[in-house]
Structure formats: structure tokens, C-alpha cells
Amino acid sequence: MVSYVYRPAPSPSAPERLGKGAAGPRGPGDGAPVSVLESVLHQAARLPSLAAKYERELARRTFALADLPVLTPAELATATAEALALNAGGGLLWAHGGTLDTPDLTLLPEQMFASEVRSAWNPLRTTDVVANLHPAGRLQPEHHFFNRFATESGATVLPLGPLPEGAEEDWLRFLARNHVTAIAAPPYAVTRLLRASAAGRPLPWLRTLLLGGAAHDTTDDGLLAAHFPYTAVWRLYGTPAAWVIGQRGPHCLAGIYHPLPHQHVEAVDGRLLVTTLAPSRTPALIRYDTQERGEFAYCACGRPGPALRVLGTRPPFFRFQGRTLSARELVDLATAHDEVTAAQVVLTPEQRIHLRIRLAPGVPDDHHTHAWIRFRVLENHLALAACALEQPDAFEVTAVQELTGTSVLVTGEH
């Protein structure tokens, strides 16, 4: 079942179809021409596995989006590997998760859809100076994107990366002296800015705060308003594989995002499916299952078009510091060697990951064993390794005698 977006007084003459015979999943009036979907399908057919997946539709030459099969993460991984092997992509390759043996890779065009995002989300002025606090290492896309987005907007960008720990006051004075008016920051950097404000270091020069990307920032709006009362907060919502999906401005309701023009979103039984309406995306995303939950909703901002309430990830996935991680991957890495017979991931409300392990008989239960298992998991998991570099004490390994509940994910205090 497809849930349609609330639209007050839709125009009866508006087009209602994405492709021939397909109800537009965003709701009445939000379809796209059949030629767009046809172009995307032909782009998909450049890769063997996707050509086979859409063979019947391409032969029939009728493209009803709702009738096309869902693209799974495993199928996307196969198609990405084909694109690399056949040199059919071109662009920027990011590792959004997985392990060294089985990485989850995302291939994006070099401009990262910055112009498409800016067409709907335009928080910067040409007079702005943007401090980009996103880290540039470990194959993370946000640093490159916000550099690109700021220059696309005509602003000046200061690509700093993370501020040194314990030197916030000096660096904030540095930003003020160099006329910074906007900051693009990941969730952990926002937490540090909030701590600095609470310690008596307000940021009166901060006009705009840019949050989100593939790392979804859920910092409370009320907390930001209390500490930065003169700062407009603009957010992007995305997932690691689908990249940036939606946007919201300062006047949008909490948790509500508007899909970007090049991202066609469906909410099917609570699952968010994304079709990227741009042939420049390789592999093509057609009804890609984002592993996220959501529903269409009303937004008070008055922007025309659909609005999307984001409800979070679906197990075994969970969010940590805005990143989407798989608890199953962490469990598999922990149990890949003989020292560990079982494992469980616990995410606390304070955003700390406890990897609880049951040691094999005869394995010493000591600091060295725990540190070795932690090192092995971090070195082999691409996304968690990046998070641990930013907050080393947020991931720890503890040995227990018994594991209760699911072996994949438990949320709560333990």
C-alpha cells in the first residue's frame, strides 16, 4: 500500500503520473514525465544485473513506476561492483558502511547533485563565509559536498574539518575574526558548539547552521533555538546509498522534510523507497529500499509539494552520530574469530555503542582481549571506524556471561 502526501486543494488539471499508468507515489500532482523514467531505466540497463532486472519493462516500453520491482541494498552493491569493473561510472566513490571484505560503496557524480539541491534549498548568500567542520577523511562525502554546495551558492568556504579537542574557544574566536557567518557541521561537532554556548561562549556572528547529509542529524530544534536564538537552522535528510533525499528550512515542522526535485520518494507500508530522476546517477536508483521508515505528512511552512516525516531506520540498522550502521555487521565481525562465541549490540540513549560479547572457554576476560576485539572490529568496519576517530570513547567492548534479548540490537540503558 502506498501512502500519499497531504496536499491542500490540489489542482485537478495537474499531471498525476510518473510513467505511463503509474500513480505518482508522492501524491497527486507530483509525477514526472515518462521520458525521465525511461532515461533512468536505460541508464540502469548499462549494467548486466540491472539490465536483467528491468528486461521485461524495457522490452515492453511501458514504464509504470509502481509496478517496477524494488531495488534492494544487495542488488545495488552488485550493480556498483559492476560499474567499477566495467568503468561505467565516473565520479566519486564513497564507502558508507560494510567491511573491508564486503564494503558498501556509493558512486556519485562529481558535483554530488549540489545544483539540484540548491534549486530547492538555498540557505546561503553570496556574502556568507561558511566554516565546513565535516571531516575530510575515511571516505565521508559531506565535507566535499558542503565545499561544493557553498561555492555553487556563490559563498566563500573555509574547509576546516574537525576543530581540535579542547581548543573550541580559540577556534571560535578565529572564525569570528575571519567573518564566518555560517557553519556546516556533523552531529558531534554540533554537540561541541552547544557545550561552548552553555559554557558562556555565545556565537552572535552565526547566521546560518547547515546540518545533515547522508549523516542524518537529529539534534533537537528546541535545544538549538535556546542556544543559538539568532541562527537559522537548515537541514538535509539523506541515507548513505541514496545520498541527499530531502530538505527543510527554519519554518518547517520538526522531523518533516521536503523531497528534492530529483528524488522521487514513495512510502510503501512504512518503507521509504527512492528513485533518483537523473541519468547521471550510476548505478541508477529505481525504487531503492533505503532501509528507513517514514510517511507523508503536512508541513506548516507553506512550500508546495509533498512533505515527509522521517521515522528512523529499520532493524538491523541503527543511527549512531548520524551515521547508519548495521548491528548485524558488527556482530559478524566480533564473532568471526574463535575468541568470541556470541555478540550483541546495545545502543544507549547517550549515543554510546556497547558491543557485548560472550568469550569462548579459556579466553582471558581482560583489558587486552577486549582491546584486541575492539581494534579488530574498528579496523574492518568502514563506517564505525570513522565514528570512533571522532569520538573514541563512544564505542566499547564488554564481556558478559549471558546475552539476553535479540542478538542484533537492543536499545536502552545497560
mmCIF file of C-alpha atoms in Angstrom:
data_model
loop_
_atom_site.group_PDB
_atom_site.id
_atom_site.type_symbol
_atom_site.label_atom_id
_atom_site.label_comp_id
_atom_site.label_asym_id
_atom_site.label_seq_id
_atom_site.Cartn_x
_atom_site.Cartn_y
_atom_site.Cartn_z
ATOM 1 C CA MET A 1 0.000 0.000 0.000
ATOM 2 C CA VAL A 2 1.292 3.442 -0.950
ATOM 3 C CA SER A 3 0.649 6.344 1.406
ATOM 4 C CA TYR A 4 0.081 9.590 -0.423
ATOM 5 C CA VAL A 5 1.136 13.032 0.698
ATOM 6 C CA TYR A 6 -1.336 15.532 2.102
ATOM 7 C CA ARG A 7 -1.895 18.333 -0.405
ATOM 8 C CA PRO A 8 -4.441 21.065 0.281
ATOM 9 C CA ALA A 9 -6.634 21.801 -2.726
ATOM 10 C CA PRO A 10 -4.681 20.014 -5.478
ATOM 11 C CA SER A 11 -5.227 21.239 -8.992
ATOM 12 C CA PRO A 12 -7.430 18.756 -10.911
ATOM 13 C CA SER A 13 -5.516 19.509 -14.090
ATOM 14 C CA ALA A 14 -2.102 18.709 -12.619
ATOM 15 C CA PRO A 15 -0.321 15.648 -14.037
ATOM 16 C CA GLU A 16 -0.794 12.625 -11.781
ATOM 17 C CA ARG A 17 1.553 10.039 -13.226
ATOM 18 C CA LEU A 18 5.200 9.068 -13.151
ATOM 19 C CA GLY A 19 5.482 6.983 -16.267
ATOM 20 C CA LYS A 20 2.611 5.536 -18.241
ATOM 21 C CA GLY A 21 -0.132 4.263 -15.995
ATOM 22 C CA ALA A 22 1.742 4.766 -12.727
ATOM 23 C CA ALA A 23 0.250 6.616 -9.792
ATOM 24 C CA GLY A 24 2.769 9.189 -8.589
ATOM 25 C CA PRO A 25 3.952 7.950 -5.197
ATOM 26 C CA ARG A 26 4.477 11.462 -3.876
ATOM 27 C CA GLY A 27 0.790 12.135 -4.246
ATOM 28 C CA PRO A 28 -1.471 13.653 -6.882
ATOM 29 C CA GLY A 29 0.225 16.299 -8.940
ATOM 30 C CA ASP A 30 3.780 15.231 -8.203
ATOM 31 C CA GLY A 31 4.584 12.963 -11.125
ATOM 32 C CA ALA A 32 7.384 13.209 -13.678
ATOM 33 C CA PRO A 33 7.338 12.740 -17.450
ATOM 34 C CA VAL A 34 7.636 9.235 -18.802
ATOM 35 C CA SER A 35 10.800 10.270 -20.670
ATOM 36 C CA VAL A 36 12.597 10.852 -17.344
ATOM 37 C CA LEU A 37 11.915 7.355 -16.049
ATOM 38 C CA GLU A 38 12.716 5.893 -19.456
ATOM 39 C CA SER A 39 16.123 7.611 -19.414
ATOM 40 C CA VAL A 40 16.821 6.290 -15.926
ATOM 41 C CA LEU A 41 15.825 2.760 -16.948
ATOM 42 C CA HIS A 42 18.135 2.874 -19.953
ATOM 43 C CA GLN A 43 20.920 4.103 -17.673
ATOM 44 C CA ALA A 44 20.243 1.125 -15.406
ATOM 45 C CA ALA A 45 20.429 -1.241 -18.372
ATOM 46 C CA ARG A 46 24.114 -0.347 -18.908
ATOM 47 C CA LEU A 47 24.897 -2.784 -16.099
ATOM 48 C CA PRO A 48 24.259 -6.513 -16.595
ATOM 49 C CA SER A 49 22.442 -7.225 -13.329
ATOM 50 C CA LEU A 50 20.085 -4.251 -13.684
ATOM 51 C CA ALA A 51 19.503 -4.934 -17.386
ATOM 52 C CA ALA A 52 18.272 -8.380 -16.383
ATOM 53 C CA LYS A 53 16.165 -6.902 -13.565
ATOM 54 C CA TYR A 54 14.316 -4.500 -15.898
ATOM 55 C CA GLU A 55 14.440 -6.598 -19.078
ATOM 56 C CA ARG A 56 10.671 -7.051 -19.315
ATOM 57 C CA GLU A 57 9.868 -3.360 -18.797
ATOM 58 C CA LEU A 58 12.475 -2.241 -21.335
ATOM 59 C CA ALA A 59 11.127 -4.680 -23.918
ATOM 60 C CA ARG A 60 7.555 -3.564 -23.283
ATOM 61 C CA ARG A 61 8.481 0.139 -23.362
ATOM 62 C CA THR A 62 5.786 0.965 -20.813
ATOM 63 C CA PHE A 63 7.075 2.285 -17.526
ATOM 64 C CA ALA A 64 4.711 2.161 -14.581
ATOM 65 C CA LEU A 65 6.852 3.061 -11.594
ATOM 66 C CA ALA A 66 4.621 1.367 -9.039
ATOM 67 C CA ASP A 67 4.924 -1.902 -10.985
ATOM 68 C CA LEU A 68 8.715 -1.899 -11.130
ATOM 69 C CA PRO A 69 10.488 -4.199 -8.652
ATOM 70 C CA VAL A 70 12.101 -2.788 -5.530
ATOM 71 C CA LEU A 71 15.893 -2.420 -5.659
ATOM 72 C CA THR A 72 17.492 -3.994 -2.597
ATOM 73 C CA PRO A 73 20.790 -2.979 -0.945
ATOM 74 C CA ALA A 74 22.338 -6.288 -2.053
ATOM 75 C CA GLU A 75 21.323 -5.653 -5.672
ATOM 76 C CA LEU A 76 22.727 -2.126 -5.510
ATOM 77 C CA ALA A 77 26.022 -3.482 -4.159
ATOM 78 C CA THR A 78 26.237 -5.933 -7.079
ATOM 79 C CA ALA A 79 25.459 -3.176 -9.593
ATOM 80 C CA THR A 80 28.057 -0.841 -8.050
ATOM 81 C CA ALA A 81 30.712 -3.548 -8.317
ATOM 82 C CA GLU A 82 29.758 -3.998 -11.987
ATOM 83 C CA ALA A 83 30.008 -0.258 -12.622
ATOM 84 C CA LEU A 84 33.523 -0.227 -11.209
ATOM 85 C CA ALA A 85 34.607 -3.347 -13.098
ATOM 86 C CA LEU A 86 33.209 -2.050 -16.400
ATOM 87 C CA ASN A 87 34.355 1.541 -15.814
ATOM 88 C CA ALA A 88 30.739 2.543 -16.369
ATOM 89 C CA GLY A 89 30.578 5.104 -13.584
ATOM 90 C CA GLY A 90 32.925 8.015 -13.251
ATOM 91 C CA GLY A 91 32.726 10.326 -10.271
ATOM 92 C CA LEU A 92 33.340 9.989 -6.548
ATOM 93 C CA LEU A 93 33.317 6.677 -4.711
ATOM 94 C CA TRP A 94 32.359 6.665 -1.040
ATOM 95 C CA ALA A 95 32.291 3.832 1.466
ATOM 96 C CA HIS A 96 29.152 4.331 3.529
ATOM 97 C CA GLY A 97 29.407 1.105 5.506
ATOM 98 C CA GLY A 98 30.247 -2.548 5.354
ATOM 99 C CA THR A 99 33.634 -4.111 5.959
ATOM 100 C CA LEU A 100 36.961 -4.201 4.191
ATOM 101 C CA ASP A 101 35.984 -7.564 2.688
ATOM 102 C CA THR A 102 32.442 -6.543 1.730
ATOM 103 C CA PRO A 103 32.279 -2.731 1.563
ATOM 104 C CA ASP A 104 29.057 -0.838 0.929
ATOM 105 C CA LEU A 105 30.046 1.646 -1.776
ATOM 106 C CA THR A 106 28.219 4.632 -3.215
ATOM 107 C CA LEU A 107 29.188 6.107 -6.578
ATOM 108 C CA LEU A 108 28.119 9.723 -7.053
ATOM 109 C CA PRO A 109 28.684 12.229 -9.864
ATOM 110 C CA GLU A 110 31.494 14.644 -9.100
ATOM 111 C CA GLN A 111 29.188 17.597 -8.463
ATOM 112 C CA MET A 112 27.155 15.455 -5.980
ATOM 113 C CA PHE A 113 23.847 16.971 -7.123
ATOM 114 C CA ALA A 114 24.815 20.285 -5.483
ATOM 115 C CA SER A 115 22.960 22.340 -8.096
ATOM 116 C CA GLU A 116 19.832 20.169 -7.782
ATOM 117 C CA VAL A 117 19.903 20.556 -4.005
ATOM 118 C CA ARG A 118 20.398 24.300 -4.281
ATOM 119 C CA SER A 119 17.399 24.656 -6.592
ATOM 120 C CA ALA A 120 15.151 23.737 -3.641
ATOM 121 C CA TRP A 121 17.330 24.530 -0.614
ATOM 122 C CA ASN A 122 19.088 27.881 -0.739
ATOM 123 C CA PRO A 123 20.216 28.996 2.732
ATOM 124 C CA LEU A 124 23.391 30.863 1.720
ATOM 125 C CA ARG A 125 24.091 34.358 0.418
ATOM 126 C CA THR A 126 26.990 35.399 -1.746
ATOM 127 C CA THR A 127 28.299 37.388 1.239
ATOM 128 C CA ASP A 128 28.442 34.329 3.515
ATOM 129 C CA VAL A 129 31.648 32.706 4.715
ATOM 130 C CA VAL A 130 31.000 29.038 5.549
ATOM 131 C CA ALA A 131 33.153 27.071 8.016
ATOM 132 C CA ASN A 132 32.969 23.425 6.966
ATOM 133 C CA LEU A 133 33.583 21.279 10.078
ATOM 134 C CA HIS A 134 32.865 17.913 8.436
ATOM 135 C CA PRO A 135 35.888 15.584 8.435
ATOM 136 C CA ALA A 136 37.540 15.017 5.069
ATOM 137 C CA GLY A 137 38.905 11.534 5.773
ATOM 138 C CA ARG A 138 37.669 7.950 5.764
ATOM 139 C CA LEU A 139 35.614 8.215 2.582
ATOM 140 C CA GLN A 140 32.939 10.515 4.020
ATOM 141 C CA PRO A 141 31.047 12.618 1.445
ATOM 142 C CA GLU A 142 29.721 15.570 3.460
ATOM 143 C CA HIS A 143 32.987 17.518 3.582
ATOM 144 C CA HIS A 144 33.318 17.504 -0.191
ATOM 145 C CA PHE A 145 29.602 18.206 -0.690
ATOM 146 C CA PHE A 146 29.424 21.300 1.525
ATOM 147 C CA ASN A 147 32.555 22.722 -0.108
ATOM 148 C CA ARG A 148 30.877 22.218 -3.476
ATOM 149 C CA PHE A 149 27.494 23.496 -2.278
ATOM 150 C CA ALA A 150 28.924 26.690 -0.757
ATOM 151 C CA THR A 151 30.851 27.624 -3.885
ATOM 152 C CA GLU A 152 27.824 26.711 -6.033
ATOM 153 C CA SER A 153 25.898 29.249 -3.911
ATOM 154 C CA GLY A 154 28.496 31.958 -4.527
ATOM 155 C CA ALA A 155 29.656 31.892 -0.900
ATOM 156 C CA THR A 156 33.205 31.572 0.433
ATOM 157 C CA VAL A 157 34.067 28.289 2.160
ATOM 158 C CA LEU A 158 36.631 27.642 4.878
ATOM 159 C CA PRO A 159 37.195 23.830 4.741
ATOM 160 C CA LEU A 160 38.477 23.361 8.288
ATOM 161 C CA GLY A 161 37.393 19.857 9.187
ATOM 162 C CA PRO A 162 37.007 18.973 12.893
ATOM 163 C CA LEU A 163 38.045 21.580 15.450
ATOM 164 C CA PRO A 164 40.866 20.386 17.748
ATOM 165 C CA GLU A 165 39.587 18.944 21.017
ATOM 166 C CA GLY A 166 39.778 21.362 23.927
ATOM 167 C CA ALA A 167 40.514 24.423 21.807
ATOM 168 C CA GLU A 168 36.959 25.495 20.967
ATOM 169 C CA GLU A 169 37.301 28.993 22.428
ATOM 170 C CA ASP A 170 40.398 29.856 20.372
ATOM 171 C CA TRP A 171 38.909 28.436 17.192
ATOM 172 C CA LEU A 172 35.562 30.174 17.667
ATOM 173 C CA ARG A 173 37.430 33.487 18.020
ATOM 174 C CA PHE A 174 39.328 32.580 14.839
ATOM 175 C CA LEU A 175 36.055 32.005 12.987
ATOM 176 C CA ALA A 176 34.604 35.306 14.207
ATOM 177 C CA ARG A 177 37.749 37.243 13.186
ATOM 178 C CA ASN A 178 37.548 35.766 9.698
ATOM 179 C CA HIS A 179 33.937 36.866 9.184
ATOM 180 C CA VAL A 180 32.371 33.397 9.268
ATOM 181 C CA THR A 181 28.582 33.647 9.137
ATOM 182 C CA ALA A 182 27.601 30.010 8.559
ATOM 183 C CA ILE A 183 28.742 26.608 9.797
ATOM 184 C CA ALA A 184 28.234 23.184 8.209
ATOM 185 C CA ALA A 185 28.782 20.577 10.914
ATOM 186 C CA PRO A 186 28.233 16.894 11.739
ATOM 187 C CA PRO A 187 26.245 15.913 14.862
ATOM 188 C CA TYR A 188 29.220 15.523 17.228
ATOM 189 C CA ALA A 189 30.549 18.979 16.212
ATOM 190 C CA VAL A 190 27.116 20.490 16.880
ATOM 191 C CA THR A 191 27.249 18.946 20.371
ATOM 192 C CA ARG A 192 30.586 20.680 20.975
ATOM 193 C CA LEU A 193 29.187 24.013 19.761
ATOM 194 C CA LEU A 194 26.257 23.603 22.153
ATOM 195 C CA ARG A 195 28.676 22.890 25.027
ATOM 196 C CA ALA A 196 30.661 26.002 24.135
ATOM 197 C CA SER A 197 27.495 28.090 24.183
ATOM 198 C CA ALA A 198 26.434 26.614 27.527
ATOM 199 C CA ALA A 199 29.890 27.488 28.909
ATOM 200 C CA GLY A 200 29.323 31.153 28.131
ATOM 201 C CA ARG A 201 30.730 31.404 24.632
ATOM 202 C CA PRO A 202 27.770 32.580 22.503
ATOM 203 C CA LEU A 203 28.047 32.811 18.729
ATOM 204 C CA PRO A 204 26.302 36.078 17.790
ATOM 205 C CA TRP A 205 28.004 36.019 14.373
ATOM 206 C CA LEU A 206 26.466 32.661 13.412
ATOM 207 C CA ARG A 207 23.661 33.471 10.969
ATOM 208 C CA THR A 208 23.148 30.010 9.460
ATOM 209 C CA LEU A 209 23.699 26.439 10.627
ATOM 210 C CA LEU A 210 23.754 23.725 7.943
ATOM 211 C CA LEU A 211 23.071 20.203 9.204
ATOM 212 C CA GLY A 212 22.676 16.746 7.729
ATOM 213 C CA GLY A 213 23.556 14.979 4.512
ATOM 214 C CA ALA A 214 23.991 11.227 4.341
ATOM 215 C CA ALA A 215 24.641 11.503 8.089
ATOM 216 C CA HIS A 216 21.217 12.398 9.459
ATOM 217 C CA ASP A 217 21.397 14.976 12.256
ATOM 218 C CA THR A 218 18.532 14.744 14.755
ATOM 219 C CA THR A 219 19.752 17.399 17.222
ATOM 220 C CA ASP A 220 16.686 18.812 18.972
ATOM 221 C CA ASP A 221 15.349 22.016 17.370
ATOM 222 C CA GLY A 222 14.400 23.466 20.751
ATOM 223 C CA LEU A 223 17.919 22.970 22.079
ATOM 224 C CA LEU A 224 19.412 24.730 19.069
ATOM 225 C CA ALA A 225 16.922 27.611 19.359
ATOM 226 C CA ALA A 226 17.725 28.049 23.049
ATOM 227 C CA HIS A 227 21.487 28.267 22.499
ATOM 228 C CA PHE A 228 21.520 29.960 19.075
ATOM 229 C CA PRO A 229 18.439 32.218 19.107
ATOM 230 C CA TYR A 230 19.596 34.314 16.149
ATOM 231 C CA THR A 231 20.684 31.406 13.961
ATOM 232 C CA ALA A 232 18.579 29.929 11.162
ATOM 233 C CA VAL A 233 18.864 26.124 11.109
ATOM 234 C CA TRP A 234 18.666 24.391 7.714
ATOM 235 C CA ARG A 235 18.748 20.606 7.435
ATOM 236 C CA LEU A 236 19.238 17.950 4.794
ATOM 237 C CA TYR A 237 17.967 14.399 5.122
ATOM 238 C CA GLY A 238 19.611 11.520 3.340
ATOM 239 C CA THR A 239 20.805 7.957 3.570
ATOM 240 C CA PRO A 240 24.248 6.584 2.768
ATOM 241 C CA ALA A 241 23.315 4.924 -0.537
ATOM 242 C CA ALA A 242 20.520 7.209 -1.762
ATOM 243 C CA TRP A 243 22.527 10.333 -0.816
ATOM 244 C CA VAL A 244 20.552 13.527 -0.036
ATOM 245 C CA ILE A 245 16.808 12.898 -0.299
ATOM 246 C CA GLY A 246 15.020 15.831 1.301
ATOM 247 C CA GLN A 247 15.455 19.268 2.806
ATOM 248 C CA ARG A 248 13.878 21.505 5.388
ATOM 249 C CA GLY A 249 14.174 25.147 6.309
ATOM 250 C CA PRO A 250 13.794 27.138 9.535
ATOM 251 C CA HIS A 251 9.987 27.253 9.244
ATOM 252 C CA CYS A 252 9.382 23.519 8.724
ATOM 253 C CA LEU A 253 7.909 21.312 11.412
ATOM 254 C CA ALA A 254 10.271 19.108 13.412
ATOM 255 C CA GLY A 255 11.130 15.871 11.658
ATOM 256 C CA ILE A 256 9.497 16.960 8.376
ATOM 257 C CA TYR A 257 11.447 17.131 5.109
ATOM 258 C CA HIS A 258 10.534 18.020 1.537
ATOM 259 C CA PRO A 259 11.836 15.607 -1.129
ATOM 260 C CA LEU A 260 14.284 17.246 -3.514
ATOM 261 C CA PRO A 261 13.193 17.665 -7.147
ATOM 262 C CA HIS A 262 15.490 14.904 -8.428
ATOM 263 C CA GLN A 263 14.477 12.425 -5.703
ATOM 264 C CA HIS A 264 11.110 10.686 -6.105
ATOM 265 C CA VAL A 265 10.014 9.201 -2.794
ATOM 266 C CA GLU A 266 7.465 6.500 -2.031
ATOM 267 C CA ALA A 267 6.207 5.434 1.381
ATOM 268 C CA VAL A 268 5.126 1.833 0.936
ATOM 269 C CA ASP A 269 3.925 0.104 4.102
ATOM 270 C CA GLY A 270 6.114 2.496 6.061
ATOM 271 C CA ARG A 271 9.223 1.768 3.953
ATOM 272 C CA LEU A 272 10.877 4.676 2.152
ATOM 273 C CA LEU A 273 11.730 3.914 -1.485
ATOM 274 C CA VAL A 274 13.725 6.398 -3.565
ATOM 275 C CA THR A 275 14.028 6.828 -7.341
ATOM 276 C CA THR A 276 16.735 9.261 -8.450
ATOM 277 C CA LEU A 277 15.408 11.062 -11.529
ATOM 278 C CA ALA A 278 18.808 11.826 -13.005
ATOM 279 C CA PRO A 279 20.590 9.658 -15.598
ATOM 280 C CA SER A 280 23.919 10.901 -14.190
ATOM 281 C CA ARG A 281 23.476 8.555 -11.224
ATOM 282 C CA THR A 282 25.326 5.241 -11.681
ATOM 283 C CA PRO A 283 24.063 2.714 -10.802
ATOM 284 C CA ALA A 284 20.567 4.048 -11.320
ATOM 285 C CA LEU A 285 18.360 4.069 -8.219
ATOM 286 C CA ILE A 286 14.845 2.884 -9.072
ATOM 287 C CA ARG A 287 12.567 2.244 -6.097
ATOM 288 C CA TYR A 288 15.612 1.711 -3.913
ATOM 289 C CA ASP A 289 14.796 0.405 -0.417
ATOM 290 C CA THR A 290 16.578 2.864 1.885
ATOM 291 C CA GLN A 291 16.057 0.691 4.997
ATOM 292 C CA GLU A 292 14.347 3.736 6.516
ATOM 293 C CA ARG A 293 10.826 4.251 7.860
ATOM 294 C CA GLY A 294 8.659 7.255 7.053
ATOM 295 C CA GLU A 295 5.305 8.609 5.998
ATOM 296 C CA PHE A 296 3.925 11.558 4.093
ATOM 297 C CA ALA A 297 2.699 14.379 6.293
ATOM 298 C CA TYR A 298 1.677 18.022 6.489
ATOM 299 C CA CYS A 299 4.214 20.828 6.894
ATOM 300 C CA ALA A 300 3.329 24.322 8.102
ATOM 301 C CA CYS A 301 5.977 26.104 6.021
ATOM 302 C CA GLY A 302 3.662 26.602 3.036
ATOM 303 C CA ARG A 303 6.076 25.103 0.493
ATOM 304 C CA PRO A 304 4.143 23.415 -2.335
ATOM 305 C CA GLY A 305 4.635 19.727 -2.959
ATOM 306 C CA PRO A 306 4.969 16.749 -0.664
ATOM 307 C CA ALA A 307 6.356 16.622 2.847
ATOM 308 C CA LEU A 308 7.872 13.590 4.506
ATOM 309 C CA ARG A 309 8.016 12.636 8.178
ATOM 310 C CA VAL A 310 11.182 10.621 8.835
ATOM 311 C CA LEU A 311 10.652 7.921 11.466
ATOM 312 C CA GLY A 312 14.089 6.292 11.596
ATOM 313 C CA THR A 313 15.874 3.151 10.499
ATOM 314 C CA ARG A 314 14.628 -0.430 10.253
ATOM 315 C CA PRO A 315 16.414 -3.236 12.126
ATOM 316 C CA PRO A 316 19.127 -4.426 11.991
ATOM 317 C CA PHE A 317 20.188 -0.872 11.104
ATOM 318 C CA PHE A 318 20.530 1.939 13.626
ATOM 319 C CA ARG A 319 21.831 5.513 13.682
ATOM 320 C CA PHE A 320 24.981 6.464 15.520
ATOM 321 C CA GLN A 321 26.313 10.044 15.357
ATOM 322 C CA GLY A 322 24.014 10.471 12.367
ATOM 323 C CA ARG A 323 25.582 7.515 10.516
ATOM 324 C CA THR A 324 23.586 4.440 9.566
ATOM 325 C CA LEU A 325 25.218 1.278 10.869
ATOM 326 C CA SER A 326 24.263 -2.395 10.691
ATOM 327 C CA ALA A 327 24.234 -4.188 14.026
ATOM 328 C CA ARG A 328 24.434 -7.471 12.138
ATOM 329 C CA GLU A 329 27.751 -6.430 10.573
ATOM 330 C CA LEU A 330 29.229 -5.627 13.990
ATOM 331 C CA VAL A 331 28.049 -8.931 15.420
ATOM 332 C CA ASP A 332 29.500 -10.826 12.454
ATOM 333 C CA LEU A 333 32.863 -9.075 12.797
ATOM 334 C CA ALA A 334 33.026 -9.786 16.528
ATOM 335 C CA THR A 335 32.234 -13.478 16.059
ATOM 336 C CA ALA A 336 34.456 -14.010 13.006
ATOM 337 C CA HIS A 337 37.275 -15.414 15.170
ATOM 338 C CA ASP A 338 37.366 -18.169 17.751
ATOM 339 C CA GLU A 339 37.693 -15.919 20.812
ATOM 340 C CA VAL A 340 34.014 -14.810 20.651
ATOM 341 C CA THR A 341 31.076 -17.220 20.534
ATOM 342 C CA ALA A 342 28.245 -14.652 20.520
ATOM 343 C CA ALA A 343 27.794 -10.883 20.475
ATOM 344 C CA GLN A 344 25.132 -8.245 20.900
ATOM 345 C CA VAL A 345 24.974 -4.538 20.071
ATOM 346 C CA VAL A 346 23.494 -2.179 22.660
ATOM 347 C CA LEU A 347 22.922 1.478 21.773
ATOM 348 C CA THR A 348 22.346 3.674 24.824
ATOM 349 C CA PRO A 349 20.281 6.881 24.852
ATOM 350 C CA GLU A 350 23.568 8.770 25.302
ATOM 351 C CA GLN A 351 24.692 7.518 21.870
ATOM 352 C CA ARG A 352 27.252 5.012 23.073
ATOM 353 C CA ILE A 353 27.680 1.601 21.478
ATOM 354 C CA HIS A 354 28.320 -1.314 23.805
ATOM 355 C CA LEU A 355 29.429 -4.424 21.944
ATOM 356 C CA ARG A 356 28.618 -7.170 24.437
ATOM 357 C CA ILE A 357 30.499 -10.400 23.781
ATOM 358 C CA ARG A 358 30.500 -13.916 25.174
ATOM 359 C CA LEU A 359 34.054 -15.226 25.221
ATOM 360 C CA ALA A 360 34.958 -18.780 24.307
ATOM 361 C CA PRO A 361 36.109 -21.062 27.153
ATOM 362 C CA GLY A 362 39.699 -20.417 28.109
ATOM 363 C CA VAL A 363 39.914 -16.931 26.569
ATOM 364 C CA PRO A 364 41.136 -14.422 29.195
ATOM 365 C CA ASP A 365 38.498 -11.883 30.190
ATOM 366 C CA ASP A 366 40.803 -8.893 30.488
ATOM 367 C CA HIS A 367 41.540 -5.473 29.058
ATOM 368 C CA HIS A 368 43.895 -6.816 26.391
ATOM 369 C CA THR A 369 41.275 -9.213 24.995
ATOM 370 C CA HIS A 370 38.616 -6.505 24.920
ATOM 371 C CA ALA A 371 41.011 -4.020 23.266
ATOM 372 C CA TRP A 372 42.037 -6.570 20.626
ATOM 373 C CA ILE A 373 38.425 -7.364 19.681
ATOM 374 C CA ARG A 374 37.568 -3.653 19.604
ATOM 375 C CA PHE A 375 40.556 -2.960 17.347
ATOM 376 C CA ARG A 376 39.629 -5.813 15.017
ATOM 377 C CA VAL A 377 36.012 -4.616 14.640
ATOM 378 C CA LEU A 378 37.036 -0.991 14.083
ATOM 379 C CA GLU A 379 39.740 -1.780 11.547
ATOM 380 C CA ASN A 380 37.355 -3.855 9.453
ATOM 381 C CA HIS A 381 34.189 -1.745 9.634
ATOM 382 C CA LEU A 382 34.371 1.314 7.399
ATOM 383 C CA ALA A 383 31.624 3.488 8.888
ATOM 384 C CA LEU A 384 32.196 2.736 12.566
ATOM 385 C CA ALA A 385 35.929 3.355 12.200
ATOM 386 C CA ALA A 386 35.204 6.923 11.082
ATOM 387 C CA CYS A 387 32.846 7.483 14.024
ATOM 388 C CA ALA A 388 35.405 6.165 16.512
ATOM 389 C CA LEU A 389 38.035 8.542 15.184
ATOM 390 C CA GLU A 390 35.701 11.415 16.061
ATOM 391 C CA GLN A 391 34.606 10.052 19.474
ATOM 392 C CA PRO A 392 36.908 7.242 20.644
ATOM 393 C CA ASP A 393 35.084 6.644 23.940
ATOM 394 C CA ALA A 394 31.686 6.150 22.289
ATOM 395 C CA PHE A 395 32.392 2.507 21.327
ATOM 396 C CA GLU A 396 33.404 -0.079 23.875
ATOM 397 C CA VAL A 397 33.584 -3.865 24.196
ATOM 398 C CA THR A 398 32.434 -5.658 27.346
ATOM 399 C CA ALA A 399 32.344 -9.371 28.115
ATOM 400 C CA VAL A 400 29.217 -10.907 29.686
ATOM 401 C CA GLN A 401 28.223 -14.425 30.686
ATOM 402 C CA GLU A 402 24.739 -14.310 29.196
ATOM 403 C CA LEU A 403 23.195 -12.389 26.295
ATOM 404 C CA THR A 404 19.501 -11.647 26.673
ATOM 405 C CA GLY A 405 17.118 -10.294 24.079
ATOM 406 C CA THR A 406 17.933 -10.068 20.405
ATOM 407 C CA SER A 407 21.499 -10.796 19.359
ATOM 408 C CA VAL A 408 21.310 -7.996 16.815
ATOM 409 C CA LEU A 409 20.200 -4.781 18.501
ATOM 410 C CA VAL A 410 18.948 -3.659 21.864
ATOM 411 C CA THR A 411 18.212 -0.012 22.586
ATOM 412 C CA GLY A 412 18.224 1.173 26.172
ATOM 413 C CA GLU A 413 20.448 1.641 29.180
ATOM 414 C CA HIS A 414 22.548 -1.354 30.215
#
